Tab-separated table of C-alpha atoms in Angstrom:
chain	number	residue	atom	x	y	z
A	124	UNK	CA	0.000	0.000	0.000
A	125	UNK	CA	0.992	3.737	-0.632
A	126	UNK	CA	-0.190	7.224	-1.355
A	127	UNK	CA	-0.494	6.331	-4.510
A	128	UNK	CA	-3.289	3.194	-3.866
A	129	UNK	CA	-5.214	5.712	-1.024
A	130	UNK	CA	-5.260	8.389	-4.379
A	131	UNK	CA	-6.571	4.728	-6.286
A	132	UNK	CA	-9.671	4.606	-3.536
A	133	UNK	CA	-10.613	8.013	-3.251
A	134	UNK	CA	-11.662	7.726	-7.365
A	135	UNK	CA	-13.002	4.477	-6.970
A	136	UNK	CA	-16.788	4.768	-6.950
A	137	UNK	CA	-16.903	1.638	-4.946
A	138	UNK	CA	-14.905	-0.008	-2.676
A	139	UNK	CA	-15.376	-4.064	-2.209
A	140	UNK	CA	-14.308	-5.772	1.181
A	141	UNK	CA	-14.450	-9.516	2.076
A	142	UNK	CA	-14.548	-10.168	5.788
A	143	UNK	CA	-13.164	-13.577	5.823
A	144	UNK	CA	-14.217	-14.314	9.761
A	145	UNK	CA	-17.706	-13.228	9.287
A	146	UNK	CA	-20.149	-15.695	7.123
A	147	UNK	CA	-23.190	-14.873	6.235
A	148	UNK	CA	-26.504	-15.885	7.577
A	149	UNK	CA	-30.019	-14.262	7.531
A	150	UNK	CA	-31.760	-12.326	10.073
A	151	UNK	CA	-29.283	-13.110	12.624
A	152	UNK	CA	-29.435	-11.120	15.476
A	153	UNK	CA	-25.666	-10.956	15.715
A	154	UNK	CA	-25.048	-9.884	12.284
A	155	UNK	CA	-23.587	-6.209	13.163
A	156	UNK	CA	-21.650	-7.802	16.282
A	157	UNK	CA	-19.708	-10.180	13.664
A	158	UNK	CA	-19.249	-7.407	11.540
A	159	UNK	CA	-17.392	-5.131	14.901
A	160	UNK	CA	-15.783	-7.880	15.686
A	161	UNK	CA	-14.230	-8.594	12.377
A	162	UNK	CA	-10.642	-8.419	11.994
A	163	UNK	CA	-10.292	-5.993	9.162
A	164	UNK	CA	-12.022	-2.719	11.012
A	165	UNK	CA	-8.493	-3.276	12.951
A	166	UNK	CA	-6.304	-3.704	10.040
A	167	UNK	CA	-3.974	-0.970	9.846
A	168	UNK	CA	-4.570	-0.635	6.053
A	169	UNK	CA	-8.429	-0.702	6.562
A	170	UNK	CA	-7.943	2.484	7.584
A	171	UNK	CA	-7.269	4.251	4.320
A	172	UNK	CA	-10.375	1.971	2.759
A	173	UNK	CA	-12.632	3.589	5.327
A	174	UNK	CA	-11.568	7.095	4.612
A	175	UNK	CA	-10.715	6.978	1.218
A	176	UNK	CA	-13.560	5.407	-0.292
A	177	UNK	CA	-16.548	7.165	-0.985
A	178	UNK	CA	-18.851	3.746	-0.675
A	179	UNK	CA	-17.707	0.485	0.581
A	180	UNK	CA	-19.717	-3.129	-0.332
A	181	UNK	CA	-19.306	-5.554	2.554
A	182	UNK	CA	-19.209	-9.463	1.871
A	183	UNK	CA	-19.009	-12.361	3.935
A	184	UNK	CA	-16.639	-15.382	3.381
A	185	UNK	CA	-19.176	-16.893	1.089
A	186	UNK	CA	-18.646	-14.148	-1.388
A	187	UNK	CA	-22.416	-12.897	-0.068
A	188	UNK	CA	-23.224	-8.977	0.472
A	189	UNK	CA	-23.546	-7.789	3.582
A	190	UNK	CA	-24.386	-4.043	3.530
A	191	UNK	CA	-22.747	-1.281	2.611
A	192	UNK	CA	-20.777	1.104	4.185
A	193	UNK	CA	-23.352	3.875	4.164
A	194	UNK	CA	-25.908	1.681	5.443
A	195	UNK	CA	-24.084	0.991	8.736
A	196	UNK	CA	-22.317	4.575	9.031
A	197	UNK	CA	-23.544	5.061	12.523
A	198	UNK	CA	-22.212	1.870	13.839
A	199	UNK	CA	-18.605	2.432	11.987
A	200	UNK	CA	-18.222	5.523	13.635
A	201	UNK	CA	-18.896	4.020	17.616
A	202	UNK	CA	-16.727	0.919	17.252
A	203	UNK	CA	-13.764	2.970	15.329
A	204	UNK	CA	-14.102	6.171	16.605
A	205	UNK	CA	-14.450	8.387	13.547
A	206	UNK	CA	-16.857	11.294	13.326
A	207	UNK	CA	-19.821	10.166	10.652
A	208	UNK	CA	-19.373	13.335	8.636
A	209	UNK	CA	-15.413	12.292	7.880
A	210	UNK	CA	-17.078	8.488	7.042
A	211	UNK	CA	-19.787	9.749	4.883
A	212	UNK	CA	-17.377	12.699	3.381
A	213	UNK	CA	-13.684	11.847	2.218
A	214	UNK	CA	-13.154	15.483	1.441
A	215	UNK	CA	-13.734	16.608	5.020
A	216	UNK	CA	-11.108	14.826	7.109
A	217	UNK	CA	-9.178	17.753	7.161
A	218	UNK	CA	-11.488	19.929	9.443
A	219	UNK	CA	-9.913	16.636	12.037
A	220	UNK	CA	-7.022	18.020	13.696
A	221	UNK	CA	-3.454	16.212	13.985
A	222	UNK	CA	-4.090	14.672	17.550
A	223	UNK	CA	-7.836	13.430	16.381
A	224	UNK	CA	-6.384	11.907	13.078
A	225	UNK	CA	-3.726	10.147	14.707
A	226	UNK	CA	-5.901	8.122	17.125
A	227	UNK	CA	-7.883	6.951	14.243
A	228	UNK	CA	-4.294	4.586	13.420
A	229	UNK	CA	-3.915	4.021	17.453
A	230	UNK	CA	-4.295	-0.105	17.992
A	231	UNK	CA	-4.438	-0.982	14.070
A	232	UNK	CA	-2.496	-4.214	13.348
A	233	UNK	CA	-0.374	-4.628	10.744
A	234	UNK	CA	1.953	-7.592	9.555
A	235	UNK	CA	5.086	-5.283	10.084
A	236	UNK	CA	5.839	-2.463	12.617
A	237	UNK	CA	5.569	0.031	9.571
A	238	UNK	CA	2.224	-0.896	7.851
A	239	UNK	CA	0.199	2.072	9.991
A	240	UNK	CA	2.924	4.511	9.655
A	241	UNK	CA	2.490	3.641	6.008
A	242	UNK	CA	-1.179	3.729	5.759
A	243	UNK	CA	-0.943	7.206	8.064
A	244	UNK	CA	1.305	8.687	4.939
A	245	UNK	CA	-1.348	7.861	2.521
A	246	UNK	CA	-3.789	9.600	4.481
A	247	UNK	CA	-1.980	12.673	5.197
A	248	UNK	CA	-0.696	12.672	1.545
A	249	UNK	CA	3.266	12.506	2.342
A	250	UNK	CA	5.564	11.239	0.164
A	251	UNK	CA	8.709	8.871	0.525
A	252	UNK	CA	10.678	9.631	3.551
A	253	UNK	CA	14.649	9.786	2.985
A	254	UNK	CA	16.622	6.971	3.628
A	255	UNK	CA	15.980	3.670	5.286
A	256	UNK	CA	14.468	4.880	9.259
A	257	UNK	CA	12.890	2.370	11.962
A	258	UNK	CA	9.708	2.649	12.652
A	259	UNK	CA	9.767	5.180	15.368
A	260	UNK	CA	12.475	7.337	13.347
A	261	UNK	CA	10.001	7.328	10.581
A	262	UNK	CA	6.954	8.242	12.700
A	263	UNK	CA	8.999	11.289	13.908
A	264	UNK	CA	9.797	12.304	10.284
A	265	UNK	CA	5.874	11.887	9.256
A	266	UNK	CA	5.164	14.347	12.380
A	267	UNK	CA	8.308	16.745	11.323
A	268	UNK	CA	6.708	16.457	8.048
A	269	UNK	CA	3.251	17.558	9.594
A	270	UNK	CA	4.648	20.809	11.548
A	271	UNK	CA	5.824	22.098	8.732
A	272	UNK	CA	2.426	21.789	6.574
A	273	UNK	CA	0.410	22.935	9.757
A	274	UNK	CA	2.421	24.785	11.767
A	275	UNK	CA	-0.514	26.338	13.969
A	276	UNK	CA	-1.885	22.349	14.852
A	277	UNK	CA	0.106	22.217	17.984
A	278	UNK	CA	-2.636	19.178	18.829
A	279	UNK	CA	0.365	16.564	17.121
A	280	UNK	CA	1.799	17.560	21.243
A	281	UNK	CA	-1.390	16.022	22.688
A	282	UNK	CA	-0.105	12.214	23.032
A	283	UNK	CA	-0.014	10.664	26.213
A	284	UNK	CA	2.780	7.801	26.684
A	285	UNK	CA	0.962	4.168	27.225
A	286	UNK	CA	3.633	3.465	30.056
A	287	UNK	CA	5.612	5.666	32.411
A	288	UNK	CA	9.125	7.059	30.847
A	289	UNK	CA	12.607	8.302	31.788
A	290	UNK	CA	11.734	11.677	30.862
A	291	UNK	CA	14.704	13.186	32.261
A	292	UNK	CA	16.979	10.699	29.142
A	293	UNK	CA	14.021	10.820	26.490
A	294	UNK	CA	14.738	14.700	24.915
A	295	UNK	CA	11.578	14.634	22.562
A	296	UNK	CA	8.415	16.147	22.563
A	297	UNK	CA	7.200	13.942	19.759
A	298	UNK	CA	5.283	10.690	20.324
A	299	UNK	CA	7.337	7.652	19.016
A	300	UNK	CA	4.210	5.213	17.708
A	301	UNK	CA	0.499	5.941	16.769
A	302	UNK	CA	-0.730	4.042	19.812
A	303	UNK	CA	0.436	7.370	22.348
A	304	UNK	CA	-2.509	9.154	20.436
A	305	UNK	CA	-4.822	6.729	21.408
A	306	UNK	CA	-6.896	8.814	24.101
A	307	UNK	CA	-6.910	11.784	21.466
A	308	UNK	CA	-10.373	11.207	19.377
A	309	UNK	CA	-12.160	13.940	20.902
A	310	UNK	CA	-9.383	16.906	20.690
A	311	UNK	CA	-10.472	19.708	18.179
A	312	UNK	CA	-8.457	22.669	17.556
A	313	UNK	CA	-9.682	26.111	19.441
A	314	UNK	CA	-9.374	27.572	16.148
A	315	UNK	CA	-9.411	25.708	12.820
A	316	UNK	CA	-6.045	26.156	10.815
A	317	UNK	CA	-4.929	25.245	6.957
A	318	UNK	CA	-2.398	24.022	5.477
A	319	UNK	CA	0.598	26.408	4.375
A	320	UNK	CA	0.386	25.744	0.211
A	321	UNK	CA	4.068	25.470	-0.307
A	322	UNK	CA	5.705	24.081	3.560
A	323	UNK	CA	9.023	24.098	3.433
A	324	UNK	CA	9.622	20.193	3.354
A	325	UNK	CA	13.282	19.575	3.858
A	326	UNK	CA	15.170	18.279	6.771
A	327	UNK	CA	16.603	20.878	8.592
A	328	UNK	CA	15.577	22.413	12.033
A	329	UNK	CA	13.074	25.462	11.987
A	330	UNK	CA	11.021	27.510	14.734
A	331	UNK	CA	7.720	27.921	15.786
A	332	UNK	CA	6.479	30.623	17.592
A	333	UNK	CA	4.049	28.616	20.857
A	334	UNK	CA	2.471	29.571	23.674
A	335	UNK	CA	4.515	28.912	26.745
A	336	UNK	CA	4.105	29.641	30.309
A	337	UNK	CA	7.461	30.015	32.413
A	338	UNK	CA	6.550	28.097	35.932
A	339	UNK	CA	9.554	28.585	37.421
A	340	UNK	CA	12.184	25.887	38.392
A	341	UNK	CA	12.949	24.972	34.794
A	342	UNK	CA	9.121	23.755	34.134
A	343	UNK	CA	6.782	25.442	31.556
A	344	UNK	CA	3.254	25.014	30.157
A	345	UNK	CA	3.114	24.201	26.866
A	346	UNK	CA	-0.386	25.646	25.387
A	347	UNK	CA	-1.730	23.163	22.617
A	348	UNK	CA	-4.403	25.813	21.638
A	349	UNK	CA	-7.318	22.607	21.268
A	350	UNK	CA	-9.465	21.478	23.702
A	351	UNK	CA	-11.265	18.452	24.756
A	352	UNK	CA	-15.246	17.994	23.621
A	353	UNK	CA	-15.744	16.448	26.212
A	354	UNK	CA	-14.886	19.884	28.512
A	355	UNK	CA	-14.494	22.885	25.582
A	356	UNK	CA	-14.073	25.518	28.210
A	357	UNK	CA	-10.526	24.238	29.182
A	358	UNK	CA	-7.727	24.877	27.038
A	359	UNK	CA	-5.209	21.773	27.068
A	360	UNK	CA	-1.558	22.225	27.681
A	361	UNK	CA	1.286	19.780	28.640
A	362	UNK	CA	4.464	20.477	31.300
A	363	UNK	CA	7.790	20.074	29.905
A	364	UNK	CA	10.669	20.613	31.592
A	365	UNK	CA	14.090	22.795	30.463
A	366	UNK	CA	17.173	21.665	32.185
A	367	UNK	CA	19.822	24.004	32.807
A	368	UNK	CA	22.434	22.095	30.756
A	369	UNK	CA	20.336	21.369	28.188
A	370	UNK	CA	18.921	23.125	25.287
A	371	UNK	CA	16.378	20.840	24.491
A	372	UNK	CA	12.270	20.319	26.430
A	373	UNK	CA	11.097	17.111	27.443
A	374	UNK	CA	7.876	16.386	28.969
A	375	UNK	CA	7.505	15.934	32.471
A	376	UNK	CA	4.975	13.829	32.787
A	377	UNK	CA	4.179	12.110	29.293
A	378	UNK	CA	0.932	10.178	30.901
A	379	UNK	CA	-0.834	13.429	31.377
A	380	UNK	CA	-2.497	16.210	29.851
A	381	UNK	CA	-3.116	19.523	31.868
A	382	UNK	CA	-5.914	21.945	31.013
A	383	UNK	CA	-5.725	25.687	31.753
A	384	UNK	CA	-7.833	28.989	31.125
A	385	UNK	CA	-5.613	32.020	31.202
A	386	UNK	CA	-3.783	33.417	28.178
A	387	UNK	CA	-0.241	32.128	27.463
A	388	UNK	CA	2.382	34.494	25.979
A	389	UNK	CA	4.071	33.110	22.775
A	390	UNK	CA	7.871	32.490	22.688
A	391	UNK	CA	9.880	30.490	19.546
A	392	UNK	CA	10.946	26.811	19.931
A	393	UNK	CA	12.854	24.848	17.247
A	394	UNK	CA	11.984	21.487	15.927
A	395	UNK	CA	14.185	19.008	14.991
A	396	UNK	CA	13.262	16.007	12.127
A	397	UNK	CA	14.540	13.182	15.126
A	398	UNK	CA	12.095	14.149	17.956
A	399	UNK	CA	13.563	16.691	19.318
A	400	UNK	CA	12.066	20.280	20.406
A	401	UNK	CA	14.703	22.749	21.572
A	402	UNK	CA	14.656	26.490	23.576
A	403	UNK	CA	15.729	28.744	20.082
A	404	UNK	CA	17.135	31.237	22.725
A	405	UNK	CA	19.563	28.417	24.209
A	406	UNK	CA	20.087	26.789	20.710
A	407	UNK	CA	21.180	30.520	19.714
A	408	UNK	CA	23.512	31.117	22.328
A	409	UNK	CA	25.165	27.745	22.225
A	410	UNK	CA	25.580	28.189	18.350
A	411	UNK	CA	27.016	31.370	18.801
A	412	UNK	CA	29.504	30.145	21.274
A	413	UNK	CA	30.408	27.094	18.887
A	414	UNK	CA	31.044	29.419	16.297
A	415	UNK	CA	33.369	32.105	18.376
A	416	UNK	CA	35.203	28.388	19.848
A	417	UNK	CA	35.714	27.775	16.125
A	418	UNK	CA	36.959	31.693	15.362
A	419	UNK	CA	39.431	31.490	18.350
A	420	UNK	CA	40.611	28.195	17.291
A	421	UNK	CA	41.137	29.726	13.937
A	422	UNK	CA	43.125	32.731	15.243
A	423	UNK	CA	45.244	30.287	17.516
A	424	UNK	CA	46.120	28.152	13.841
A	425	UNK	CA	46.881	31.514	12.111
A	426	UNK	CA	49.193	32.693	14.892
A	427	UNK	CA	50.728	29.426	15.116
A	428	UNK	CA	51.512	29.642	11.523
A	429	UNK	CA	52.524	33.162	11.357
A	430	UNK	CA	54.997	32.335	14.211
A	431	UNK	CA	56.387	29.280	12.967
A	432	UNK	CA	56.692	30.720	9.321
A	433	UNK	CA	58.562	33.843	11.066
A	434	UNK	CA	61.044	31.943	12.754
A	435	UNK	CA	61.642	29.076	9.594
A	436	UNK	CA	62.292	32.665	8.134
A	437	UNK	CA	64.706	33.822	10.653
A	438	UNK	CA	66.840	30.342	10.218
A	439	UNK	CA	66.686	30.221	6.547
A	440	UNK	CA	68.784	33.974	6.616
A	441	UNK	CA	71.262	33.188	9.098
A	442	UNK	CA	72.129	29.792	7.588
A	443	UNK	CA	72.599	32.065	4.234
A	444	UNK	CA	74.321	34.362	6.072
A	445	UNK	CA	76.686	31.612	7.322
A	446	UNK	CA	76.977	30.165	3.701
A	447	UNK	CA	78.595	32.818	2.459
A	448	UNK	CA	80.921	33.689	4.795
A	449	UNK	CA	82.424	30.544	4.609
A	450	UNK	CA	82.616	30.283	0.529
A	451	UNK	CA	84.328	33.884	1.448
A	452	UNK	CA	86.939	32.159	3.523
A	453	UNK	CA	87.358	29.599	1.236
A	454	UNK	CA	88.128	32.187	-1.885
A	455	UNK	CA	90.814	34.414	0.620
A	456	UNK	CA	92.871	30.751	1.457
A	457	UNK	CA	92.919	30.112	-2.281
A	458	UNK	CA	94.668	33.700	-2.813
C-alpha cells in the first residue's frame, strides 16, 4: 500500500471488502456484532479503505453482500471512533485536527511495525521519507513532516505515553508510535487552521512561535491551543521541563495532559526532524559560542603559523648568512 493506492480509492466509486471471519446468515441477530468484531475494522490498512472510499460493499466469506458502508455509518463511527461526517465525506477529514487523526491509526495491526505509519502517509498525503528509518524514526519524520504543513496544529503535542518514561533521558516532545494518540479522538483545535500551500519540506531544524508559560524551576506550560469535547471551556496544555544544561524540552509527565484557562504568551521553539524540540534562545547562544570556539581556534592556527613561518624565516637567513661567509673564507685561502 501507498499514497499512490489511497489516491486509487478516493476515485473508486466503490470499494469491495471480504470479511473472511464473518459468514453470512439471515436475520441473525448478531449480524452487526460479527461485523465489529471482524478483523479488518483493525487492520492498519483498513484504515485508508474507510476514509478513502466514498462507498464500501461488505461481503461475507461466502462471497455474499452484507451491507454497505453507508448503510451501517452510525455503527462504523462508535466501534472505530471516527466522526460520521469524515465516514460519509472523504473530502472533510481535514477539518480533524493532527491529535484526532492520529488516534484513528492508534491499535491498528499490521503484519510489520511500519504498515500504519504507512497507511498514516497515505492519508496525510506525504511522500517517501529519505533513507531507510525504523519505525519510530520514521513516525517522527511523518510528524516533522506535519509541523511544517500545519504549523498552527500544535494538537500533534497532545499524546499521552501508554507506560511511564525516563523523561529526564528521552529529549523529545514527539510521540514515538500511533498508539500514544490513542486517548486523542475527541481533541479539536480552538481555532481551525490550513495548510501552508508550499511548507518548506526539507530536513533541517526550523522555529515555531508557541504559547509557553514560564513556571519557574525549569518547568513550563506548553499551550496546545485545542481542547477536549468532552470539557471545551478548558484549554489543554502539557508540562515540559528545560534543564539548565540542556537546550532541548522534554515532557515531564508524558501520561498526562493539563488543562488551563488564562492566556499564554508566545515564545519560539525549534523542531528538529529526530524528535527533538529545543529552547531557540539556548540553541542561539550555544551556536554562537560554537562558532566564536571555532573563530578562536582559527586565530590560535593563524598565529601558530605566522609564528612558525617567522622563525623558519629567521633560520633560513642566518644559515645564508653563514653560507657565504664561509665560501668567502674559502676564496681568501685560495689567494
Amino acid at each position: 500500500m501507498s499514497g499512490l493506492e489511497y489516491a486509487d480509492y478516493r476515485r473508486a466509486p466503490m470499494c469491495l471488502i471480504y470479511l473472511q471471519d464473518v459468514d453470512y446468515t439471515d436475520r441473525d441477530s448478531n449480524f452487526m456484532e460479527k461485523i465489529q468484531n471482524s478483523s479488518w475494522l483493525n487492520e492498519a490498512w483498513a484504515l485508508q479503505e474507510l476514509l478513502a472510499s466514498s462507498e464500501i460493499s461488505l461481503y461475507s466469506s461466502e462471497a455474499k453482500r452484507l451491507c454497505k458502508k453507508s448503510d451501517i455509518l452510525q455503527y462504523l463511527s462508535l466501534w472505530i471512533r471516527i466522526d460520521v461526517g469524515i465516514l460519509q465525506d472523504p473530502a472533510s477529514m481535514g477539518s480533524a485536527c493532527i491529535a484526532k487523526q492520529m488516534s484513528w491509526a492508534a491499535g491498528r495491526q499490521g503484519r510489520s511495525e511500519t504498515d500504519v505509519i504507512h497507511s498514516l502517509k497515505g492519508i496525510f498525503n506525504i511522500k517517501a521519507l529519505p533513507g531507510r528509518p525504523t519505525p519510530e524514526s520514521m513516525f517522527h519524520q511523518i510528524q516533522f513532516r506535519l509541523m511544517q504543513m500545519y504549523p498552527d496544529d500544535l494538537s500533534i503535542f497532545a499524546w499521552r505515553a501508554q507506560e511511564p518514561i525516563n523523561s529526564v533521558t528521552r529529549e523529545r516532545l514527539l510521540a514515538d508510535s500511533p498508539a500514544e494518540f490513542a486517548f486523542c479522538h475527541r481533541i479539536d483545535l480552538i481555532t481551525p487552521c490550513s495548510r501552508l500551500l508550499r511548507p518548506p519540506l526539507y530536513s533541517k531544524p526550523f522555529k515555531l512561535d508557541v504559547p509557553l508559560y514560564d513556571r519557574r524551576q525549569d518547568s513550563y506550560l506548553l499551550g496546545l491551543k485545542c481542547f477536549d469535547a468532552a470539557k471545551p471551556q478548558a484549554k489543554l496544555g502539557i508540562c515540559v521541563r528545560l534543564e539548565e544544561q540542556s537546550p532541548y524540552y522534554h515532557r515531564a509527565n508524558a501520561m498526562q495532559i493539563e488543562e488551563y484557562e488564562w492566556t499564554l504568551q508566545k515564545q519560539s521553539i525549534t523542531v528538529f526532524q529526530d524528535g527533538r524540540v529545543g529552547n531557540s534562545e539556548k540553541l542561539g547562544e550555544l551556536t554562537r559560542q560554537h562558532q566564536q570556539q571555532r573563530a578562536d581556534a582559527r586565530a590560535r592556527r593563524e598565529l601558530e603559523f605566522m609564528e612558525t613561518g617567522t622563525s623558519r624565516e629567521e633560520n633560513s637567513d642566518g644559515g645564508n648568512e653563514r653560507g657565504s661567509t664561509r665560501r668567502s673564507r674559502v676564496k681568501l685561502k685560495g689567494k
